Coordinates of C-alpha atoms in Angstrom, one line a residue:
M19 CA -37.4 -53.8 -48.2
I20 CA -37.4 -52.7 -44.6
P21 CA -37.5 -55.7 -42.2
R22 CA -40.5 -55.9 -39.9
R23 CA -38.2 -56.8 -37.1
L24 CA -34.5 -57.6 -36.9
R25 CA -33.4 -61.2 -37.1
A26 CA -32.1 -62.2 -33.7
P27 CA -32.0 -65.1 -31.3
E28 CA -35.1 -65.6 -29.1
P29 CA -34.8 -63.7 -25.8
G30 CA -32.8 -65.6 -23.2
W31 CA -33.9 -63.5 -20.3
S32 CA -36.6 -61.0 -19.4
V33 CA -37.4 -58.3 -16.9
D34 CA -40.7 -56.6 -16.0
T35 CA -41.1 -52.9 -15.3
E36 CA -43.8 -50.2 -15.7
V37 CA -41.8 -47.9 -17.9
V38 CA -38.6 -48.6 -19.9
V39 CA -36.6 -45.5 -21.1
V40 CA -34.1 -46.2 -23.9
G41 CA -31.2 -43.8 -23.9
S42 CA -29.2 -42.0 -21.2
G43 CA -28.7 -38.5 -22.6
I44 CA -30.5 -35.5 -21.2
A45 CA -33.9 -36.6 -22.7
G46 CA -33.7 -40.1 -21.3
L47 CA -32.3 -39.2 -17.9
V48 CA -34.8 -36.4 -17.3
T49 CA -37.7 -38.6 -18.4
A50 CA -36.6 -41.4 -16.1
L51 CA -36.2 -39.1 -13.2
A52 CA -39.5 -37.4 -13.7
V53 CA -41.3 -40.8 -14.2
A54 CA -39.7 -42.1 -10.9
E55 CA -41.0 -39.0 -9.1
R56 CA -44.5 -39.4 -10.5
L57 CA -44.6 -43.2 -10.1
P58 CA -42.7 -43.9 -6.8
G59 CA -41.6 -47.4 -6.0
A60 CA -38.8 -49.8 -6.7
G61 CA -38.6 -51.2 -10.2
R62 CA -41.3 -49.0 -11.8
V63 CA -38.8 -47.4 -14.3
L64 CA -35.8 -49.0 -16.0
L65 CA -33.2 -47.1 -18.0
V66 CA -31.3 -48.9 -20.8
T67 CA -28.5 -47.5 -22.8
K68 CA -26.4 -48.6 -25.8
A69 CA -23.0 -48.0 -24.3
L70 CA -22.0 -46.5 -20.9
L71 CA -24.5 -44.2 -19.3
E72 CA -22.3 -41.1 -20.0
A73 CA -21.4 -42.1 -23.6
G74 CA -24.3 -40.4 -25.5
S75 CA -24.5 -37.1 -27.4
T76 CA -25.4 -34.9 -24.4
R77 CA -21.9 -34.9 -22.9
W78 CA -20.5 -33.6 -26.2
A79 CA -22.7 -30.5 -26.2
Q80 CA -20.5 -27.4 -25.9
G81 CA -22.5 -24.2 -26.4
G82 CA -25.2 -24.5 -23.8
I83 CA -28.9 -24.5 -23.2
A84 CA -31.2 -21.7 -24.4
A85 CA -33.9 -20.2 -22.3
A86 CA -35.3 -16.7 -21.6
L87 CA -33.6 -16.2 -18.3
A88 CA -32.2 -12.7 -18.6
P89 CA -33.9 -9.4 -17.7
G90 CA -35.3 -8.0 -20.9
D91 CA -35.6 -11.3 -22.6
S92 CA -38.9 -13.2 -22.8
P93 CA -40.5 -16.4 -23.9
E94 CA -42.2 -14.5 -26.8
Q95 CA -38.8 -13.3 -28.1
H96 CA -37.4 -16.9 -27.8
L97 CA -40.5 -18.1 -29.6
A98 CA -40.0 -15.6 -32.5
D99 CA -36.4 -16.6 -33.0
T100 CA -37.3 -20.3 -32.9
L101 CA -40.1 -19.9 -35.5
T102 CA -37.8 -17.9 -37.8
A103 CA -35.1 -20.6 -37.7
G104 CA -37.8 -23.3 -38.4
V105 CA -38.7 -21.6 -41.7
G106 CA -42.5 -22.1 -41.5
L107 CA -42.6 -25.7 -40.3
C108 CA -42.5 -25.4 -36.5
D109 CA -45.5 -26.4 -34.5
E110 CA -46.2 -23.2 -32.7
T111 CA -48.0 -25.0 -29.8
A112 CA -44.9 -27.2 -29.2
V113 CA -42.6 -24.2 -29.5
R114 CA -44.7 -22.2 -27.0
A115 CA -44.5 -25.1 -24.5
L116 CA -40.7 -25.2 -25.0
V117 CA -40.1 -21.5 -24.4
T118 CA -42.6 -20.9 -21.6
E119 CA -41.8 -24.0 -19.6
G120 CA -38.1 -23.8 -20.4
P121 CA -36.9 -21.3 -17.8
D122 CA -38.4 -23.2 -14.9
A123 CA -37.1 -26.5 -16.4
V124 CA -33.6 -25.0 -16.4
R125 CA -34.0 -23.9 -12.8
R126 CA -35.1 -27.4 -11.8
L127 CA -32.0 -28.8 -13.6
I128 CA -29.9 -26.4 -11.4
D129 CA -31.8 -27.8 -8.4
R130 CA -30.8 -31.3 -9.5
G131 CA -27.2 -30.2 -9.1
A132 CA -26.1 -28.8 -12.5
C133 CA -23.6 -26.0 -12.0
F134 CA -23.7 -23.3 -14.7
D135 CA -21.2 -20.5 -15.2
R136 CA -21.9 -17.3 -13.3
E137 CA -21.0 -13.7 -13.5
D138 CA -19.1 -11.9 -10.7
D139 CA -22.5 -10.8 -9.2
G140 CA -23.8 -14.4 -9.1
T141 CA -26.2 -14.2 -12.0
L142 CA -26.1 -16.8 -14.8
A143 CA -23.5 -16.0 -17.4
L144 CA -25.3 -16.0 -20.8
T145 CA -23.9 -15.9 -24.3
R146 CA -25.4 -15.7 -27.8
E147 CA -25.5 -18.1 -30.7
G148 CA -26.7 -18.2 -34.3
G149 CA -30.3 -17.2 -34.8
H150 CA -30.7 -15.7 -31.3
R151 CA -31.2 -12.0 -31.0
R152 CA -30.6 -12.0 -27.3
R153 CA -27.9 -13.5 -25.0
R154 CA -29.8 -16.4 -23.6
I155 CA -27.5 -19.4 -23.7
A156 CA -26.5 -20.7 -20.3
H157 CA -23.2 -22.6 -20.3
A158 CA -21.1 -24.6 -17.9
G159 CA -17.3 -25.1 -17.7
G160 CA -16.9 -22.6 -20.4
D161 CA -17.6 -25.0 -23.3
A162 CA -18.4 -28.2 -21.3
T163 CA -22.1 -27.7 -20.8
G164 CA -23.2 -31.2 -21.9
A165 CA -20.6 -32.9 -19.7
E166 CA -21.8 -31.0 -16.6
I167 CA -25.5 -31.7 -17.3
S168 CA -24.7 -35.3 -17.8
R169 CA -22.7 -35.5 -14.6
A170 CA -25.5 -33.9 -12.6
L171 CA -28.3 -36.0 -14.0
L172 CA -26.4 -39.3 -13.6
A173 CA -25.7 -38.4 -10.0
A174 CA -29.5 -37.7 -9.6
R175 CA -30.3 -41.1 -11.2
K176 CA -28.0 -42.9 -8.8
Q177 CA -29.5 -41.1 -5.8
A178 CA -33.0 -41.9 -7.0
G179 CA -32.1 -45.6 -7.3
I180 CA -33.2 -46.0 -10.9
E181 CA -31.9 -49.2 -12.3
A182 CA -29.9 -49.1 -15.5
I183 CA -28.7 -51.6 -18.0
E184 CA -25.6 -50.5 -20.0
H185 CA -24.2 -51.8 -23.3
A186 CA -27.7 -52.6 -24.4
L187 CA -28.6 -52.2 -28.1
V188 CA -32.4 -51.9 -28.5
L189 CA -33.7 -54.2 -31.3
D190 CA -37.4 -54.0 -31.7
L191 CA -40.7 -53.0 -30.0
L192 CA -42.8 -55.6 -28.3
R193 CA -46.6 -55.1 -28.7
D194 CA -49.6 -56.8 -27.1
E195 CA -52.5 -58.3 -29.0
T196 CA -54.1 -54.9 -29.4
G197 CA -51.0 -53.3 -31.0
R198 CA -50.0 -51.3 -27.9
A199 CA -46.3 -51.1 -27.0
A200 CA -45.5 -53.7 -24.4
G201 CA -41.7 -53.4 -24.1
V202 CA -38.6 -53.9 -26.2
T203 CA -36.1 -56.6 -27.1
L204 CA -32.5 -55.7 -26.8
H205 CA -29.0 -57.2 -26.9
V206 CA -26.7 -56.7 -23.9
M207 CA -23.0 -56.8 -24.8
G208 CA -21.4 -58.3 -21.7
E209 CA -21.2 -61.1 -19.3
G210 CA -23.6 -61.9 -16.5
R211 CA -27.3 -62.8 -15.9
R212 CA -28.3 -60.2 -18.6
D213 CA -26.2 -60.8 -21.6
G214 CA -27.2 -61.6 -25.1
V215 CA -30.7 -61.0 -26.4
G216 CA -33.3 -60.3 -23.8
A217 CA -36.7 -58.7 -23.4
V218 CA -38.0 -55.9 -21.2
R219 CA -41.7 -56.1 -20.7
A220 CA -43.3 -52.7 -19.9
R221 CA -46.6 -50.8 -20.1
A222 CA -44.9 -47.8 -21.7
V223 CA -41.8 -47.4 -23.8
V224 CA -39.8 -44.1 -24.2
L225 CA -37.4 -43.8 -27.1
A226 CA -34.6 -41.3 -26.2
T227 CA -32.0 -42.9 -28.4
G228 CA -30.4 -39.7 -29.8
G229 CA -29.4 -38.9 -33.3
L230 CA -28.5 -40.5 -36.6
G231 CA -25.3 -38.7 -37.6
Q232 CA -23.4 -41.9 -38.2
V233 CA -25.5 -42.3 -41.3
F234 CA -22.9 -39.9 -42.8
S235 CA -19.1 -40.3 -43.2
A236 CA -18.3 -37.2 -41.1
T237 CA -20.4 -36.1 -38.1
T238 CA -20.2 -34.5 -34.7
N239 CA -22.2 -37.4 -33.3
P240 CA -20.6 -40.2 -31.3
E241 CA -20.1 -43.7 -32.6
V242 CA -23.4 -44.9 -31.0
S243 CA -25.6 -42.5 -33.0
T244 CA -26.7 -44.9 -35.7
G245 CA -30.4 -44.0 -35.8
D246 CA -31.5 -47.1 -33.9
G247 CA -34.7 -45.4 -32.5
V248 CA -35.9 -44.1 -35.8
A249 CA -35.3 -47.5 -37.4
L250 CA -37.1 -49.3 -34.6
A251 CA -40.1 -46.9 -35.0
L252 CA -40.3 -47.5 -38.7
R253 CA -40.3 -51.2 -38.3
A254 CA -43.0 -50.8 -35.6
G255 CA -45.2 -48.9 -38.1
A256 CA -44.8 -45.5 -36.3
A257 CA -45.0 -42.3 -38.3
V258 CA -41.6 -40.6 -38.8
T259 CA -41.6 -36.9 -40.0
D260 CA -39.3 -34.5 -41.7
L261 CA -36.2 -36.7 -42.0
E262 CA -34.9 -34.6 -44.9
F263 CA -34.0 -31.9 -42.5
V264 CA -30.6 -33.0 -41.3
Q265 CA -28.7 -30.0 -39.8
F266 CA -25.1 -29.7 -40.8
H267 CA -23.1 -27.8 -38.2
P268 CA -21.2 -25.0 -40.0
T269 CA -18.0 -25.2 -37.9
V270 CA -16.4 -28.6 -37.4
L271 CA -12.7 -28.9 -37.2
W272 CA -11.3 -29.8 -40.7
L273 CA -9.0 -32.8 -40.2
G274 CA -8.2 -33.4 -43.9
P275 CA -10.0 -34.7 -47.0
D276 CA -10.2 -38.3 -45.8
A277 CA -11.3 -37.7 -42.2
G278 CA -14.4 -39.7 -41.1
G279 CA -16.4 -40.7 -38.1
Q280 CA -16.9 -38.3 -35.2
Q281 CA -15.3 -35.0 -35.8
P282 CA -14.5 -32.2 -33.2
L283 CA -17.1 -29.5 -33.0
I284 CA -16.2 -25.9 -32.8
S285 CA -19.1 -24.5 -30.9
E286 CA -21.3 -21.7 -32.3
A287 CA -20.6 -19.9 -29.0
V288 CA -17.2 -19.1 -30.3
R289 CA -18.9 -17.0 -33.0
G290 CA -21.2 -15.7 -30.3
E291 CA -18.2 -14.3 -28.5
G292 CA -17.0 -12.5 -31.6
A293 CA -15.0 -14.9 -33.8
H294 CA -15.4 -14.4 -37.6
L295 CA -15.6 -16.7 -40.6
V296 CA -13.1 -16.0 -43.3
D297 CA -12.2 -17.6 -46.6
A298 CA -8.7 -18.6 -47.9
R299 CA -8.1 -15.0 -48.8
G300 CA -9.0 -13.8 -45.3
E301 CA -12.3 -12.1 -46.3
R302 CA -15.4 -12.2 -44.1
F303 CA -17.7 -13.8 -46.6
M304 CA -20.9 -13.9 -44.4
L305 CA -21.1 -10.1 -44.3
G306 CA -23.9 -9.1 -46.7
R307 CA -25.3 -12.7 -46.9
H308 CA -27.5 -12.2 -43.8
E309 CA -28.2 -9.4 -41.4
L310 CA -26.7 -11.5 -38.5
A311 CA -23.6 -12.4 -40.6
E312 CA -21.8 -15.3 -38.8
L313 CA -24.7 -15.5 -36.3
A314 CA -27.3 -16.3 -38.9
P315 CA -29.2 -19.5 -38.4
R316 CA -27.1 -22.6 -39.0
D317 CA -28.5 -23.5 -42.4
V318 CA -27.7 -20.0 -43.7
V319 CA -24.1 -20.2 -42.4
A320 CA -23.5 -23.8 -43.7
K321 CA -24.8 -22.8 -47.1
G322 CA -22.6 -19.7 -47.1
I323 CA -19.5 -21.8 -46.3
M324 CA -20.3 -24.3 -49.0
S325 CA -20.9 -21.6 -51.5
R326 CA -17.6 -19.9 -50.8
M327 CA -15.7 -23.2 -50.8
R328 CA -17.2 -23.9 -54.3
E329 CA -16.4 -20.4 -55.5
L330 CA -12.7 -20.6 -54.5
G331 CA -12.2 -24.3 -55.1
T332 CA -11.2 -24.9 -51.4
S333 CA -11.8 -27.8 -49.1
H334 CA -12.6 -25.6 -46.0
V335 CA -12.8 -22.1 -44.6
F336 CA -11.5 -20.6 -41.4
L337 CA -12.8 -19.4 -38.0
D338 CA -10.7 -16.5 -36.9
G339 CA -10.8 -15.9 -33.1
R340 CA -7.3 -14.6 -32.6
H341 CA -8.7 -11.2 -31.5
L342 CA -10.5 -12.9 -28.6
G343 CA -7.2 -13.3 -26.8
A344 CA -5.6 -16.1 -24.8
A345 CA -7.6 -15.3 -21.6
T346 CA -11.0 -15.6 -23.3
W347 CA -10.0 -18.9 -25.0
E348 CA -8.7 -20.4 -21.7
R349 CA -11.8 -19.2 -19.7
R350 CA -14.7 -19.7 -22.2
F351 CA -13.4 -22.5 -24.5
P352 CA -10.9 -24.6 -22.6
T353 CA -12.1 -27.9 -24.2
I354 CA -12.1 -26.5 -27.8
L355 CA -8.7 -24.9 -27.2
A356 CA -7.2 -28.2 -26.0
T357 CA -8.8 -30.2 -28.9
C358 CA -7.4 -27.8 -31.5
R359 CA -4.0 -27.8 -29.9
D360 CA -4.1 -31.6 -29.8
H361 CA -4.5 -31.4 -33.6
G362 CA -1.6 -28.9 -34.0
I363 CA -3.7 -25.7 -34.2
D364 CA -3.5 -22.9 -31.7
P365 CA -6.6 -20.7 -32.0
V366 CA -4.9 -18.0 -30.0
T367 CA -2.4 -17.4 -32.8
E368 CA -4.0 -18.8 -36.0
P369 CA -7.4 -19.3 -37.6
I370 CA -9.1 -22.7 -37.2
P371 CA -9.8 -24.6 -40.4
V372 CA -13.5 -25.6 -40.4
V373 CA -16.1 -27.3 -42.6
P374 CA -19.8 -28.3 -42.2
A375 CA -20.5 -31.8 -41.0
A376 CA -23.7 -33.8 -40.1
H377 CA -24.8 -32.7 -36.7
Y378 CA -28.5 -32.9 -35.8
A379 CA -31.8 -34.4 -37.0
S380 CA -34.6 -31.9 -36.8
G381 CA -37.0 -34.6 -37.9
G382 CA -37.6 -38.0 -36.2
V383 CA -40.4 -40.1 -34.7
R384 CA -43.5 -38.0 -34.9
T385 CA -45.0 -37.1 -31.5
D386 CA -47.7 -34.8 -30.1
A387 CA -46.9 -32.1 -27.6
W388 CA -46.7 -34.7 -24.8
G389 CA -44.3 -37.1 -26.5
R390 CA -46.9 -39.6 -27.7
T391 CA -46.2 -41.3 -31.0
S392 CA -48.7 -42.9 -33.4
V393 CA -48.2 -46.3 -31.6
P394 CA -50.1 -46.4 -28.3
G395 CA -47.8 -46.8 -25.4
L396 CA -44.8 -45.6 -27.3
Y397 CA -43.3 -42.2 -26.6
A398 CA -40.2 -40.4 -28.0
C399 CA -38.1 -37.6 -26.6
G400 CA -35.0 -35.6 -27.6
E401 CA -33.3 -35.9 -31.0
V402 CA -35.0 -39.1 -32.0
A403 CA -38.3 -37.3 -31.8
C404 CA -40.0 -34.8 -34.0
T405 CA -42.1 -32.7 -31.6
G406 CA -42.5 -29.9 -34.1
V407 CA -40.2 -27.6 -32.1
H408 CA -37.4 -27.4 -34.7
G409 CA -39.3 -27.2 -38.0
A410 CA -36.9 -27.2 -41.0
N411 CA -33.8 -26.1 -39.0
R412 CA -33.1 -26.3 -35.2
L413 CA -32.3 -23.1 -33.5
A414 CA -28.9 -23.3 -31.7
S415 CA -29.0 -24.7 -28.1
N416 CA -32.7 -25.5 -28.2
S417 CA -32.0 -29.3 -28.2
L418 CA -30.9 -29.6 -24.6
L419 CA -34.0 -27.5 -23.6
E420 CA -36.2 -29.8 -25.6
G421 CA -34.9 -32.8 -23.7
L422 CA -35.7 -31.1 -20.4
V423 CA -39.1 -29.8 -21.2
F424 CA -40.5 -32.8 -23.1
G425 CA -38.9 -35.3 -20.8
E426 CA -41.0 -33.8 -18.0
R427 CA -44.0 -33.6 -20.3
I428 CA -43.7 -37.3 -21.2
A429 CA -43.6 -38.3 -17.5
A430 CA -46.8 -36.3 -16.9
A431 CA -48.5 -38.0 -19.9
I432 CA -47.4 -41.5 -18.9
A433 CA -48.7 -41.0 -15.3
G434 CA -52.2 -40.2 -16.8
D435 CA -52.1 -42.7 -19.7
L436 CA -51.2 -45.7 -17.5
D437 CA -54.2 -45.0 -15.2
A438 CA -56.5 -45.0 -18.3
A439 CA -54.8 -47.8 -20.2
P440 CA -56.3 -51.3 -20.2
P441 CA -54.4 -54.0 -18.3
A442 CA -51.4 -55.3 -20.3
G443 CA -52.5 -58.2 -22.6
R444 CA -50.5 -61.1 -23.8
I445 CA -47.6 -60.3 -26.1
G446 CA -48.9 -60.6 -29.7
G447 CA -47.4 -62.8 -32.3
A448 CA -44.1 -61.4 -33.6
D449 CA -43.7 -60.4 -37.3
E450 CA -41.4 -62.6 -39.3
P451 CA -37.9 -61.2 -39.0
G452 CA -36.3 -59.7 -42.1
G453 CA -32.8 -60.2 -43.4
L454 CA -29.9 -58.4 -41.8
L455 CA -27.3 -56.6 -43.9
D456 CA -23.6 -57.3 -44.2
P457 CA -21.8 -55.2 -41.7
Q458 CA -19.5 -53.8 -44.5
V459 CA -22.6 -52.1 -45.9
R460 CA -22.4 -49.4 -43.2
G461 CA -19.3 -47.7 -44.6
R462 CA -20.7 -47.8 -48.1
V463 CA -23.9 -46.2 -46.9
Q464 CA -22.0 -43.5 -45.2
R465 CA -20.1 -42.6 -48.3
V466 CA -23.2 -42.6 -50.5
M467 CA -25.0 -40.3 -48.1
T468 CA -22.1 -37.9 -47.8
A469 CA -21.6 -37.8 -51.6
H470 CA -25.3 -37.3 -52.5
V471 CA -27.4 -36.4 -49.5
G472 CA -25.2 -34.0 -47.7
V473 CA -25.3 -30.2 -47.4
L474 CA -25.8 -29.8 -51.2
R475 CA -28.5 -32.0 -52.9
N476 CA -29.9 -32.3 -56.4
A477 CA -32.2 -34.7 -58.3
E478 CA -29.4 -36.6 -60.1
G479 CA -27.4 -37.2 -56.8
L480 CA -30.5 -38.3 -54.9
R481 CA -31.5 -40.7 -57.7
A482 CA -28.0 -42.1 -57.6
A483 CA -28.2 -42.5 -53.8
E484 CA -31.5 -44.4 -54.1
R485 CA -30.0 -46.8 -56.7
E486 CA -26.9 -47.4 -54.6
L487 CA -28.8 -47.8 -51.4
A488 CA -31.2 -50.3 -53.1
A489 CA -28.2 -52.3 -54.3
L490 CA -26.6 -52.3 -50.9
G491 CA -29.9 -53.6 -49.4
E492 CA -29.3 -56.9 -51.3
R493 CA -26.0 -57.6 -49.4
T494 CA -27.2 -59.7 -46.5
S495 CA -25.5 -61.1 -43.4
R496 CA -25.7 -64.8 -42.4
E497 CA -25.5 -64.3 -38.7
P498 CA -27.1 -61.8 -36.3
C499 CA -24.5 -59.6 -34.6
L500 CA -24.1 -56.1 -33.3
E501 CA -22.4 -54.9 -36.5
A502 CA -25.2 -56.4 -38.7
W503 CA -27.9 -54.8 -36.6
E504 CA -26.3 -51.4 -36.8
A505 CA -25.6 -51.7 -40.5
T506 CA -29.3 -52.6 -41.1
N507 CA -30.5 -49.6 -39.0
V508 CA -28.1 -47.2 -40.8
H509 CA -29.3 -48.4 -44.1
T510 CA -33.0 -48.2 -43.1
V511 CA -32.6 -44.6 -41.9
A512 CA -30.5 -43.6 -44.9
T513 CA -33.1 -44.9 -47.3
A514 CA -35.9 -43.0 -45.5
I515 CA -33.8 -39.7 -45.5
T516 CA -33.1 -40.0 -49.2
A517 CA -36.7 -40.7 -50.1
A518 CA -37.8 -37.6 -48.3
A519 CA -35.0 -35.4 -49.6
R520 CA -35.8 -36.5 -53.2
R521 CA -39.5 -35.8 -52.7
R522 CA -39.1 -32.3 -51.4
T523 CA -38.3 -30.2 -54.5
E524 CA -37.5 -26.9 -52.8
T525 CA -34.9 -25.4 -50.6
R526 CA -36.0 -24.9 -47.0
G527 CA -34.0 -24.7 -43.8
S528 CA -31.3 -27.4 -43.7
H529 CA -32.6 -29.1 -46.9
W530 CA -30.8 -27.4 -49.8
R531 CA -31.8 -28.5 -53.3
E532 CA -29.4 -26.9 -55.9
D533 CA -31.9 -27.7 -58.6
H534 CA -34.7 -26.1 -56.7
P535 CA -32.9 -23.2 -54.9
D536 CA -36.0 -21.3 -53.7
R537 CA -38.5 -21.9 -50.9
D538 CA -41.9 -22.9 -52.3
D539 CA -44.7 -22.3 -49.8
A540 CA -47.4 -22.9 -52.4
A541 CA -46.3 -26.5 -52.9
W542 CA -44.2 -27.4 -49.8
L543 CA -45.5 -25.7 -46.7
G544 CA -46.1 -28.9 -44.9
H545 CA -44.5 -32.1 -43.6
L546 CA -43.3 -35.4 -45.2
V547 CA -44.5 -38.3 -43.2
T548 CA -42.7 -41.7 -43.6
R549 CA -44.0 -45.1 -42.6
S550 CA -43.1 -48.7 -43.3
V551 CA -46.1 -50.4 -44.8
G552 CA -45.7 -54.1 -45.5
G553 CA -42.0 -53.8 -45.3
R554 CA -41.8 -50.9 -47.8
L555 CA -41.3 -47.2 -47.0
T556 CA -44.0 -44.8 -48.0
T557 CA -43.6 -41.0 -47.8
E558 CA -46.7 -38.8 -47.9
Y559 CA -47.0 -35.0 -48.0
E560 CA -49.2 -33.4 -45.3
P561 CA -49.8 -29.7 -45.9
L562 CA -50.1 -27.5 -42.9
R563 CA -53.7 -26.9 -42.0

């Protein structure tokens, strides 16, 4: 059973605003800034975030942001690469919006203060990543793109005077008597006038809560990425789409067989600059598997790595960038170089041990091309959303661009929607809260998901995952607390991912069924849409029209 809302104390404080944005990564910050520009005036937009403002996934982004900015490149070429990576499931309208509006969105980001790396002649320095046939990835600080973007946007937020509440875990959606979104409840972890459970009443709610990588034992995602936005949306009855397509980044630093939690990412841009994948025998095993070899789309590379590991009985492969030289490592990848050396590995003189790990959710809360979900007044942006841009497998470095483009689109939609929306009604009667899960369930869920719903999937493992998750769902917590709320969210999202993965009996993009190894357009060229109905998950197939 999926709770209709999380059990929590009644709100002890409240605040009113026009628009509340939940999340402080690139999607949330751009949305909040764009809303403030379209709806000027104090207090009209409020930003809330789970930890510190800079603690989300954006600051961990290394490779860069993709856009057709180079002479000889074009939105049409970027469109073609994105559609290829999405393996038939991209929404071409959404992709076209991304690639055509993307270049100007990046220029506006630069105008907001983001400093990207430049060539000697002053032009943007562009690199290449997996699935891209052109050098179109703009980067900053070598491999610190996300940190620079986060810095610039946080400075812009401060200058714009947008109020923020930190250390705030969003709990559930408030709705008025018509069913329209009317704000959120949240729990603030701190001391002061806004601590404990409170309510933000708003005419529009934007979910920009980031990813769900913490559903797995090993991930590139930060500790806060527990799928809170997807879980909230499911409890609110919103449609959630394509959750089976969890992208596993091919090259994550291997720290040993028992390593868990957030793992260091080795950016795809390292391969874009010429590093090679080799197995334990030193052989380049991606040659011949795909015309782009190590720069194939991520699902292809992750599968190639897992296949070679299985063939040789090894726990990892290697990324060999010794031929790049010390100067390139120090100039282009200073963060990765320092991280590797902190773990006793020097990429200048030795190959880096790598293995795939959970990285990005291509699916999420279903939206239209303007960020609207199936619940009136509720919008979603960034990794929590499924705009249709990524299809079955996100193209490298399209995620930051999606946050830019669709954050601005949501602001435009909200400005028009609020003018047309009826006056806010009284908050409707809340659903009865469901039971919370024991905080210890979280670790068990992560192990189940990694064992059975990881890179390699099959019917037997997925059935085992469903049984084990159902049993874990019986382990309840007596008292509401942060750990119990997170464990409940992780379990909810894991259950939904597993149901979708079991239903899709084909291999497509980042969903790899060993027992159904081929793509099956006749049966599966469409989306799986998940909803919570009466506290139970339902997953329905919608073929492409």
